[in-house]
Short mmCIF file of C-alpha atoms in Angstrom, two decimals:
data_model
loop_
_atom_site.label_atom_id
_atom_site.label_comp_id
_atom_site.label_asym_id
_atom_site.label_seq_id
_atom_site.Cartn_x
_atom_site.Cartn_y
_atom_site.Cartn_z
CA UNK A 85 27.87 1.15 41.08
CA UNK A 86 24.66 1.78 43.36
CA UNK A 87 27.07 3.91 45.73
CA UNK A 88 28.03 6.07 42.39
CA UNK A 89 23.86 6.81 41.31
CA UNK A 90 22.62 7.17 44.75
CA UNK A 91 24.29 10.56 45.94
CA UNK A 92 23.27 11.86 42.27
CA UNK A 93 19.65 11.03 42.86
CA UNK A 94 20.09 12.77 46.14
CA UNK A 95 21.40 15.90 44.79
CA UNK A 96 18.33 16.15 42.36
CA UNK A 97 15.48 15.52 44.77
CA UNK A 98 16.93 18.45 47.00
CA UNK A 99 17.90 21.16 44.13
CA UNK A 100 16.09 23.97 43.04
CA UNK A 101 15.51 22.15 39.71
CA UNK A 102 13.63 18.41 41.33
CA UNK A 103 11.23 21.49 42.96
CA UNK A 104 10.25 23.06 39.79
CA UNK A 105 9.78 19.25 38.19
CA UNK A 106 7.23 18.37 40.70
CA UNK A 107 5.57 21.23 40.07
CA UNK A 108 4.68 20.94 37.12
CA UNK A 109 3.70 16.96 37.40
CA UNK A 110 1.67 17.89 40.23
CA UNK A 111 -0.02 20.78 37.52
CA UNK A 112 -0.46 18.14 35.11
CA UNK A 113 -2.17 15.68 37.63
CA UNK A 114 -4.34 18.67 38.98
CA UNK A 115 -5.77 19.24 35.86
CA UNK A 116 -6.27 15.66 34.62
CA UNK A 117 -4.54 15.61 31.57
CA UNK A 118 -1.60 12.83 33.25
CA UNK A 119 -1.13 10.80 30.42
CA UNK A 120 -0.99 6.91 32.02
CA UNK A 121 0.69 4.43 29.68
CA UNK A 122 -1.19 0.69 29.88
CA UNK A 123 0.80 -2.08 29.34
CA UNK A 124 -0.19 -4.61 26.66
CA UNK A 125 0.94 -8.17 27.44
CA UNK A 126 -0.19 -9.37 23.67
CA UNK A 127 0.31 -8.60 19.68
CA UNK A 128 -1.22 -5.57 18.82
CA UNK A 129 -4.47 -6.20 16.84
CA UNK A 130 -8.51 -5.85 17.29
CA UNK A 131 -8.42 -8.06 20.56
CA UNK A 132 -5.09 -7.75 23.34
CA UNK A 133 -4.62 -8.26 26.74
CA UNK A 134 -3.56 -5.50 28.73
CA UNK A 135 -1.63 -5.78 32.39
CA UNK A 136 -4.56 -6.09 35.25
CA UNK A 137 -7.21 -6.72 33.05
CA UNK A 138 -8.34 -10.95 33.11
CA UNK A 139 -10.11 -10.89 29.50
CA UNK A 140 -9.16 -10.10 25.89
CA UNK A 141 -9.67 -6.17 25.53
CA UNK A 142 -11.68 -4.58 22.04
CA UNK A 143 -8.86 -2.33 21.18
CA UNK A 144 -10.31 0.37 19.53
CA UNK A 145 -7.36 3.67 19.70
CA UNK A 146 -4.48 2.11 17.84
CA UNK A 147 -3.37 3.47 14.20
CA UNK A 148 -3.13 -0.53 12.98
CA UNK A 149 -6.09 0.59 9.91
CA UNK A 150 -5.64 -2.66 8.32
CA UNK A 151 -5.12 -4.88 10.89
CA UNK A 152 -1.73 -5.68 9.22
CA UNK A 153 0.96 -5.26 12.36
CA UNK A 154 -0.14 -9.04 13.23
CA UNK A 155 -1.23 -10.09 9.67
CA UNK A 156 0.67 -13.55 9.42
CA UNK A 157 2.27 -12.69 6.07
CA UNK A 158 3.74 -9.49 7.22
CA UNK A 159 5.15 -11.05 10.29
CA UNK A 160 6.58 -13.92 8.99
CA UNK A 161 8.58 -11.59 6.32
CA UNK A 162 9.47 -10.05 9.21
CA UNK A 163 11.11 -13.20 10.41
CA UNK A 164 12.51 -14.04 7.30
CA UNK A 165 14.34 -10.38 7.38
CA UNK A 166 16.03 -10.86 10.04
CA UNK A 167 17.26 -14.67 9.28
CA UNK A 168 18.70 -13.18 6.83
CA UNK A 169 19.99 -9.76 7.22
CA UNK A 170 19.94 -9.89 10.84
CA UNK A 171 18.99 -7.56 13.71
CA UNK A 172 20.05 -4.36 12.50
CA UNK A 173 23.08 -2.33 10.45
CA UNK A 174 24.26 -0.48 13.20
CA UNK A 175 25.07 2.32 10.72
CA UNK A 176 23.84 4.97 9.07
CA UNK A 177 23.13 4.75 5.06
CA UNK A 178 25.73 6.09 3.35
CA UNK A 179 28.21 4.24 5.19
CA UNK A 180 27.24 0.76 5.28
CA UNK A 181 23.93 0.91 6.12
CA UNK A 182 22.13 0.37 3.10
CA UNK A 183 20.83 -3.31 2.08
CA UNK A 184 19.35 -4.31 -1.20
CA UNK A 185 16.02 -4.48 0.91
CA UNK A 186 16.00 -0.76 1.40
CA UNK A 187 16.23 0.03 -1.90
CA UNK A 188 13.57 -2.84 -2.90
CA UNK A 189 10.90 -1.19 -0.14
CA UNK A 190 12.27 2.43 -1.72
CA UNK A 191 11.22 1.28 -5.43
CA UNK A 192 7.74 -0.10 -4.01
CA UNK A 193 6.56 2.93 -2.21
CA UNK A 194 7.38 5.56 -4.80
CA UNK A 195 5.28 2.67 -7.41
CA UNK A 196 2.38 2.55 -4.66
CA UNK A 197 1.85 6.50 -4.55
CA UNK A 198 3.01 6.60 -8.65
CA UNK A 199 6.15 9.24 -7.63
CA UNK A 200 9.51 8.87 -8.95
CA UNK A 201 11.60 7.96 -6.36
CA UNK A 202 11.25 7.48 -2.61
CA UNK A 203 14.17 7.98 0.52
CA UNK A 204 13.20 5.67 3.91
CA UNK A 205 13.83 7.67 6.97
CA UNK A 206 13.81 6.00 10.52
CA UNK A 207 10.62 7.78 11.23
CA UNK A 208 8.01 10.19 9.61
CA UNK A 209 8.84 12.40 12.25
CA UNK A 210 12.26 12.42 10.97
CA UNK A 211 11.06 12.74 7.10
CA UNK A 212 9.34 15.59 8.23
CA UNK A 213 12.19 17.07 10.48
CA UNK A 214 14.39 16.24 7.46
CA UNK A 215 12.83 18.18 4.14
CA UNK A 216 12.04 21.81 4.63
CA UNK A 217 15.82 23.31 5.58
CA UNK A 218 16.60 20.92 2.89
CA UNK A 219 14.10 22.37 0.46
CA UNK A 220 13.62 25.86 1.54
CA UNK A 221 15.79 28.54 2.16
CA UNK A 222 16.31 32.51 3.17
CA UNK A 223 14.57 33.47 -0.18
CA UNK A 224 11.78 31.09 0.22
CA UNK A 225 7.99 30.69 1.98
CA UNK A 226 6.35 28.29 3.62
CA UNK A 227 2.59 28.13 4.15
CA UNK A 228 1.21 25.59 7.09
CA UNK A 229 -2.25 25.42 8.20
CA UNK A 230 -2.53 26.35 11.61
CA UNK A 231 -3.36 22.75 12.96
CA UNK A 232 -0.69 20.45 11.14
CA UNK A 233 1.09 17.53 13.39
CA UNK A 234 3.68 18.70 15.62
CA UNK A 235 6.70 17.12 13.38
CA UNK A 236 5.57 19.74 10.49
CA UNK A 237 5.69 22.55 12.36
CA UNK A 238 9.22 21.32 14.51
CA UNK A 239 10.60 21.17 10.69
CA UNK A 240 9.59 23.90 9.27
CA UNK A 241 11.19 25.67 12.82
CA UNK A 242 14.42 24.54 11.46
CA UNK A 243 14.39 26.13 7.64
CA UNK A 244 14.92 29.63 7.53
CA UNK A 245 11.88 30.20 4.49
CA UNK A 246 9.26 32.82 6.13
CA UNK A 247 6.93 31.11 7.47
CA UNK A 248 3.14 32.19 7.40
CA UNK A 249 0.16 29.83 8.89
CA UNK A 250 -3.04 30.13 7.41
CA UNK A 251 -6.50 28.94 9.29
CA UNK A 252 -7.38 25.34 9.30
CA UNK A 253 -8.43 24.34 5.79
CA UNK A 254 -9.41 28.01 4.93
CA UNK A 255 -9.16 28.61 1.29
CA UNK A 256 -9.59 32.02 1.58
CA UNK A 257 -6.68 32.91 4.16
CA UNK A 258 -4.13 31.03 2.48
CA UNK A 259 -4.69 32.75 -1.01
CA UNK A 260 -3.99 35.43 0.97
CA UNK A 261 -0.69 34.43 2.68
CA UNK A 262 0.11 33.31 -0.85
CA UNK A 263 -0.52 36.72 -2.51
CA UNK A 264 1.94 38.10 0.68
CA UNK A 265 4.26 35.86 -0.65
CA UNK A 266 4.27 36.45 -4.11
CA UNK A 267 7.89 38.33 -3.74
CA UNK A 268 9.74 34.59 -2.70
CA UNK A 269 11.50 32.46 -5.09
CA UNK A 270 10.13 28.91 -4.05
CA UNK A 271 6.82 28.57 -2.42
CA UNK A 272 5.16 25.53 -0.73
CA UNK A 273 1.83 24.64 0.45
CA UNK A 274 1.79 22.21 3.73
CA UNK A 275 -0.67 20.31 4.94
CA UNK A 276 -1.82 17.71 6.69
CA UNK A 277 -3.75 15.08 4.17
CA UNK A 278 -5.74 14.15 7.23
CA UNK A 279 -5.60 15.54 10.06
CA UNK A 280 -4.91 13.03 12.85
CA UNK A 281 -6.73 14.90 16.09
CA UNK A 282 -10.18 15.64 13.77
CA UNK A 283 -10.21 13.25 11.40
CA UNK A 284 -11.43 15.64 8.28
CA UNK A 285 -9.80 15.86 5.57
CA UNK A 286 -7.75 18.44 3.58
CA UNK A 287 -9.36 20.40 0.59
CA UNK A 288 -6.66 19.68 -1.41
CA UNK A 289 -8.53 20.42 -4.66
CA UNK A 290 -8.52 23.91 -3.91
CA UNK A 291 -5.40 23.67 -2.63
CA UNK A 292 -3.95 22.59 -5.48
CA UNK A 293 -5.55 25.28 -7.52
CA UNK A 294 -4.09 28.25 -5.23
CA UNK A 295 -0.70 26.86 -5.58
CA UNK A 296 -0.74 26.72 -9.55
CA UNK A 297 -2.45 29.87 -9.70
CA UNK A 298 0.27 31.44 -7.59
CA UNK A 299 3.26 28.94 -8.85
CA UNK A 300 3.38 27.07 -5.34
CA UNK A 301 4.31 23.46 -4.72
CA UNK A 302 2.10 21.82 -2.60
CA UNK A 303 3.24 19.12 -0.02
CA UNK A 304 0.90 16.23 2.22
CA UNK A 305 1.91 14.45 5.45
CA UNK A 306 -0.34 11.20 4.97
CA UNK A 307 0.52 9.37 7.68
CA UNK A 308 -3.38 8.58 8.44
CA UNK A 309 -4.49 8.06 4.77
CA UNK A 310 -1.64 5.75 3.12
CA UNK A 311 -2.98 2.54 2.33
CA UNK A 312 -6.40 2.94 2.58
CA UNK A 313 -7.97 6.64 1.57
CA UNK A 314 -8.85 6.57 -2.01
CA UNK A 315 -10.05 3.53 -4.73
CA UNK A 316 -6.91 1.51 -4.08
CA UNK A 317 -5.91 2.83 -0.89
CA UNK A 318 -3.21 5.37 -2.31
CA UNK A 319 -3.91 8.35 0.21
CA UNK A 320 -6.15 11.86 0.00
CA UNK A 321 -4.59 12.45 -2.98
CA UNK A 322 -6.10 9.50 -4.81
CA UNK A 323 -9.32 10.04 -2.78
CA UNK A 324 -9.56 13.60 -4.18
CA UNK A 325 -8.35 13.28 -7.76
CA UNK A 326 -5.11 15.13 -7.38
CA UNK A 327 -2.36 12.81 -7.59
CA UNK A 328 -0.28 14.31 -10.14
CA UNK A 329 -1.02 17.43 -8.68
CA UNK A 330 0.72 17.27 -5.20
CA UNK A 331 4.64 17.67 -5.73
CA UNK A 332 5.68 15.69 -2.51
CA UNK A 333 4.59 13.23 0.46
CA UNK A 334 5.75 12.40 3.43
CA UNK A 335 3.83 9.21 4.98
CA UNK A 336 4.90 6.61 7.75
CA UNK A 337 5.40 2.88 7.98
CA UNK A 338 4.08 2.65 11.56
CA UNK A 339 0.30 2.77 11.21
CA UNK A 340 -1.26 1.02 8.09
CA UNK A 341 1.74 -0.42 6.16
CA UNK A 342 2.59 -2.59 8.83
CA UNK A 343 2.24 -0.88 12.09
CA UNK A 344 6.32 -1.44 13.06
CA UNK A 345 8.47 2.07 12.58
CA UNK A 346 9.61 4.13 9.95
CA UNK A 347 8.84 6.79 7.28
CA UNK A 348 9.47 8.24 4.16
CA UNK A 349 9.15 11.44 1.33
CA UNK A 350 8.49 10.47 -1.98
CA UNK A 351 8.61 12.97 -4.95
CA UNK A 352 10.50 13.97 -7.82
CA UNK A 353 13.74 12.27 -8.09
CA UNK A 354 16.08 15.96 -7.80
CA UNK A 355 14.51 16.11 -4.29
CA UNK A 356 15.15 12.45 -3.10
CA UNK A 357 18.59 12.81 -4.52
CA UNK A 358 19.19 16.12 -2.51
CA UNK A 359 17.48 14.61 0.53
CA UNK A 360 20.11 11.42 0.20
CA UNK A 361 23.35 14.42 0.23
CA UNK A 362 21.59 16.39 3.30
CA UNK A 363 19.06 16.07 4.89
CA UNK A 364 20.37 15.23 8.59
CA UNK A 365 18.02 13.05 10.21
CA UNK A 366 18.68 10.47 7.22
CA UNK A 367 22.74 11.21 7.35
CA UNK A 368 22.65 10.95 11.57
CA UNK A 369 20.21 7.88 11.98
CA UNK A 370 20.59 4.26 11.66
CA UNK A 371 19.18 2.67 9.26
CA UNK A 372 15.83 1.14 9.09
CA UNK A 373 16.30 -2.64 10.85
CA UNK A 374 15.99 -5.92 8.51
CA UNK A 375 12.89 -6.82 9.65
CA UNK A 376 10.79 -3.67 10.18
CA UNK A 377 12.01 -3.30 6.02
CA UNK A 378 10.83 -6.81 5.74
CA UNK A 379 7.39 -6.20 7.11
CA UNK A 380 6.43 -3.01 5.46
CA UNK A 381 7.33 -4.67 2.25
CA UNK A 382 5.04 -7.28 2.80
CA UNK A 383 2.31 -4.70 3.44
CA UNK A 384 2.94 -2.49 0.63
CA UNK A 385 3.19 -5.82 -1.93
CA UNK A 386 -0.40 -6.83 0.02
CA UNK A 387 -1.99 -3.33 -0.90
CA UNK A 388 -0.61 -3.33 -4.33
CA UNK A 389 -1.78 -6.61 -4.86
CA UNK A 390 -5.34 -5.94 -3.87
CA UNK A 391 -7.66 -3.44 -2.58
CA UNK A 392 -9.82 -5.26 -0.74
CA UNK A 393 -8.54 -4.62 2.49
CA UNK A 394 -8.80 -1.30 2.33
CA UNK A 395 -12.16 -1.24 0.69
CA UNK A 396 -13.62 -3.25 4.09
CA UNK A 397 -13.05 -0.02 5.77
CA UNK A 398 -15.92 2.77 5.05
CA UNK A 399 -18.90 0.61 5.79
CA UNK A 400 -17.34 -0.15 9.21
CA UNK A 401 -16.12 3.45 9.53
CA UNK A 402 -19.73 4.64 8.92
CA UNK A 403 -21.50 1.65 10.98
CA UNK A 404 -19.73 3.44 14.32
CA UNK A 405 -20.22 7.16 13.20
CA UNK A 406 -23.84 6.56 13.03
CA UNK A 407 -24.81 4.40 16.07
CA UNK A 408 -23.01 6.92 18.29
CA UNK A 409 -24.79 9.92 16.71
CA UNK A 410 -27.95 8.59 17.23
CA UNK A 411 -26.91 7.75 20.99
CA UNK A 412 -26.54 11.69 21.55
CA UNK A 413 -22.60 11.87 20.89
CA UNK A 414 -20.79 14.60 19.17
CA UNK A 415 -18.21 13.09 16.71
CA UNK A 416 -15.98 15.22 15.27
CA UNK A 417 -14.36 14.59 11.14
CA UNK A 418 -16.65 13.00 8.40
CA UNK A 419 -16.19 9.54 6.91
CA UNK A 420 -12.51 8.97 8.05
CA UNK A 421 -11.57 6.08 10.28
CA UNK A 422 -10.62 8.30 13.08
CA UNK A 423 -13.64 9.08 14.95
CA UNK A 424 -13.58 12.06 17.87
CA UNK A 425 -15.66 11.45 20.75
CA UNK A 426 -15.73 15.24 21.58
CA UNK A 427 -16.36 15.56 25.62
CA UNK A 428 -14.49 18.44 25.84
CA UNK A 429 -13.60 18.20 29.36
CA UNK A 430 -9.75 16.66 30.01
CA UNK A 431 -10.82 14.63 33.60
CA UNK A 432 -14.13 13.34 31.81
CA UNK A 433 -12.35 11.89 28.79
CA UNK A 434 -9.58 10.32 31.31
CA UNK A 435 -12.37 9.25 33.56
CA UNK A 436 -14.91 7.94 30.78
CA UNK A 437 -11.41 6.30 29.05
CA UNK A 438 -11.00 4.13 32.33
CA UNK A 439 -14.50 3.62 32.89
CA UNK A 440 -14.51 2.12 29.00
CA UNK A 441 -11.47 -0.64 30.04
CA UNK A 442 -13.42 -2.12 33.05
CA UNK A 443 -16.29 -2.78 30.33
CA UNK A 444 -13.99 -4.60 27.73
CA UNK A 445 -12.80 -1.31 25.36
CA UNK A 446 -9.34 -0.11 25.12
CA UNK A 447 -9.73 3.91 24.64
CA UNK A 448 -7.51 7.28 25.35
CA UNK A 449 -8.54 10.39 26.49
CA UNK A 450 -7.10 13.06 24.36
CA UNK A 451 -6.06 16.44 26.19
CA UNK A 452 -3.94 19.62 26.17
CA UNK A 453 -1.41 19.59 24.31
CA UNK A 454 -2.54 17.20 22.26
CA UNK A 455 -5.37 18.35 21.43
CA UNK A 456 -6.61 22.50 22.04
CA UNK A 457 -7.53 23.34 25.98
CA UNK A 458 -11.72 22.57 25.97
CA UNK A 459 -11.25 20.13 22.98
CA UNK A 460 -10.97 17.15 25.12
CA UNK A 461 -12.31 13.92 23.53
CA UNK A 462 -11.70 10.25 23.72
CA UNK A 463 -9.97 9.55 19.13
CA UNK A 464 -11.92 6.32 18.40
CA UNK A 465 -10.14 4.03 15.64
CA UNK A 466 -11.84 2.18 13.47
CA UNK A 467 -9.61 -0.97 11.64
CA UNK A 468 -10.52 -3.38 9.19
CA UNK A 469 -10.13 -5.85 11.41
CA UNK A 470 -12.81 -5.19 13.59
CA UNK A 471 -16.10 -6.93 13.05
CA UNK A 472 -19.39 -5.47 13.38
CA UNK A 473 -19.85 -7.11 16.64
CA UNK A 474 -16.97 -5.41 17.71
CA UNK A 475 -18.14 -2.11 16.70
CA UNK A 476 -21.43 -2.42 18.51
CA UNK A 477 -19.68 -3.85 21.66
CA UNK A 478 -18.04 -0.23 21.43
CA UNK A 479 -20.59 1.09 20.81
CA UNK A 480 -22.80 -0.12 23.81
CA UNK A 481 -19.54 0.38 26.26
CA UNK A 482 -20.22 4.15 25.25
CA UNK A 483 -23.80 4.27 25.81
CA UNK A 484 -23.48 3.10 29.55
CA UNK A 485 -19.91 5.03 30.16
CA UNK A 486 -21.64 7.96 29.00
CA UNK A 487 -24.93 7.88 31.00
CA UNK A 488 -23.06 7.13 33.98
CA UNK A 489 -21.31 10.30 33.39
CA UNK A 490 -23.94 12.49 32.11
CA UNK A 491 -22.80 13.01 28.98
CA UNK A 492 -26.06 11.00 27.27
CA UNK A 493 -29.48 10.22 28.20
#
């Protein structure tokens, strides 16, 4: 077999193409925006251990808001999922991929956000890829703000509605792109509910009053607000008073509902049932496996159950916002658990990133093109999980990274 792969290899490292490869990893190096990936050796929580590093690491970057992706409840249904339904369906729904635990997890998250009906895609990404050529067609618009996730914008690529982007959050511009619009049959509003890089949050009151002004629908991707935005943790939606305003959300399984894979749309039933007949990335993709269903359902029965996890989260949210203002920092968003150490340099936030692991803090610099050229900063992540301690241990590990780099006095 080697003698098969090795001439291959060979071919590649002397063609045209290997030269143009290495270019452009040596362009990323150059400008310091390599992207290293750390390897964790533990469970994912507050505390891990991470390859070369002899202590428990404060993990403060990952999307697990309520600590739930090791919350023993949620794993052990996890193990209980696949006892009994085993690894996976190797199928796709339709065919024989559908277990009475899909459609159980299905009921529960269209009862969490109070929608009709709910379809489980493999990821968000997908349930994101998956709606708009579904929804919108030839005769139709779509209206994105300029700074929605990538997996918006790749979907709405793939409908053939006119598109039109309106500035971030700017009320004013997308009245306008709605009164250029007026002429389509079916229009839709999409935004982010929260918008991962900033952490601020959409104005989706006036949102919502542009689209039935103008006889839009108006669609959220809450994939950092589900489960614990709003009194009971229901999303921006909830936290703004516009539930049964917003026609349709797309959210995810992989950050606060259990931290494993997965996504969804929930909406009116006419849409699920549509997005069941065609929507391709459901049709093409295996199903969801037993025990990432298993876990998630856990986590949604915990948050419907109770709100006090989710309540545990502004105080802490707030604690770290404030101590690192009054250190000298510039943190981007408002009261949301995502919290933007804006450096704006791409080799300082790597270097200050690294810096922050040799004290005890797990961190990411954030650079092009994840986030703008200039807009470098190292996306803090607050989880209920973390204790104050914890917070001010952060908080400290900043204060010395960032004197040693000049970025505080």
């Amino acid at each position: 077999m080697w003698h098969l792969v090795k001439p291959a290899r060979g071919v590649l490292r002397s063609s045209a193409s290997a030269a143009v490869l290495e270019s452009e990893l040596d362009g990323i190096r150059a400008a310091g925006t390599w992207k290293a990936e750390r390897i964790i050796t533990s469970k994912q929580g507050p505390h891990i251990n991470v390859d070369g590093s002899r202590s428990s690491i404060l993990n403060f970057c990952a999307n697990n808001y309520l600590g739930l992706s090791s919350h023993p409840e949620v794993v052990q249904a996890g193990i209980d999922a696949l006892k009994s339904y085993g690894a996976g369906l190797s199928s796709v729904r339709f065919i024989c991929g559908t277990q009475d635990l899909h459609k159980n997890l299905e009921q529960k998250l269209a009862e969490f956000h109070e929608r009709e009906d709910c379809i489980l895609y493999a990821s968000c990404f997908d349930a994101n890829a998956g709606l708009f050529e579904v929804l919108l067609g030839p005769d139709d618009a779509v209206l994105s703000d300029e700074l929605n996730h990538a997996s918006i914008i790749d979907g709405i690529r793939l409908c053939r509605a006119k598109r039109l982007r309106y500035k971030h959050m700017d009320l004013s511009d997308l009245e306008n792109k709605l009164k250029e619009s007026q002429s389509s049959r079916m229009r839709l509003v999409v935004t982010d509910g929260v918008f991962s890089m900033d952490g601020d949050v959409a104005p989706l009151t006036g949102i919502c009053d542009l689209a039935e002004q103008y006889g839009a629908m108006v669609f959220i991707d809450e994939c950092h607000a589900t489960g614990f935005l709003g009194p009971r943790g229901r999303g921006t939606d909830e936290l703004l008073g516009v539930m049964d305003r917003v026609h349709i959300v797309n959210s995810t399984l992989g950050k606060a509902l259990g931290g494993a894979a997965g996504g969804y749309t929930v909406g009116p039933k006419p849409l699920i049932d549509l997005l069941r007949q065609r929507s391709r990335p459901y049709l093409f993709s295996n199903s969801l496996p037993p025990p990432v269903v298993g876990c998630a359902t856990r986590a949604v029965e915990l948050l419907l159950a109770s709100n006090e996890i989710s309540q545990s989260m502004t105080a802490k949210t707030m604690r770290f916002r404030n101590k690192m203002t009054q250190a000298g920092f510039t943190i981007a968003g408002s009261a949301h658990p995502i919290c933007p150490v804006m450096l704006g340099d791409a080799r300082l936030a790597s270097l200050m990133a690294d810096d922050m692991l040799k004290l005890g803090v797990y961190v990411i610099g954030f650079s092009f093109p994840v986030v703008p050229k200039g807009k470098a900063r190292i996306r803090v992540q607050i989880s209920a999980a973390h204790t104050n301690e914890d917070i001010d241990h952060c908080v400290d590990a900043f204060i010395q990274t960032g004197r040693k780099h000049g970025v505080v006095s």
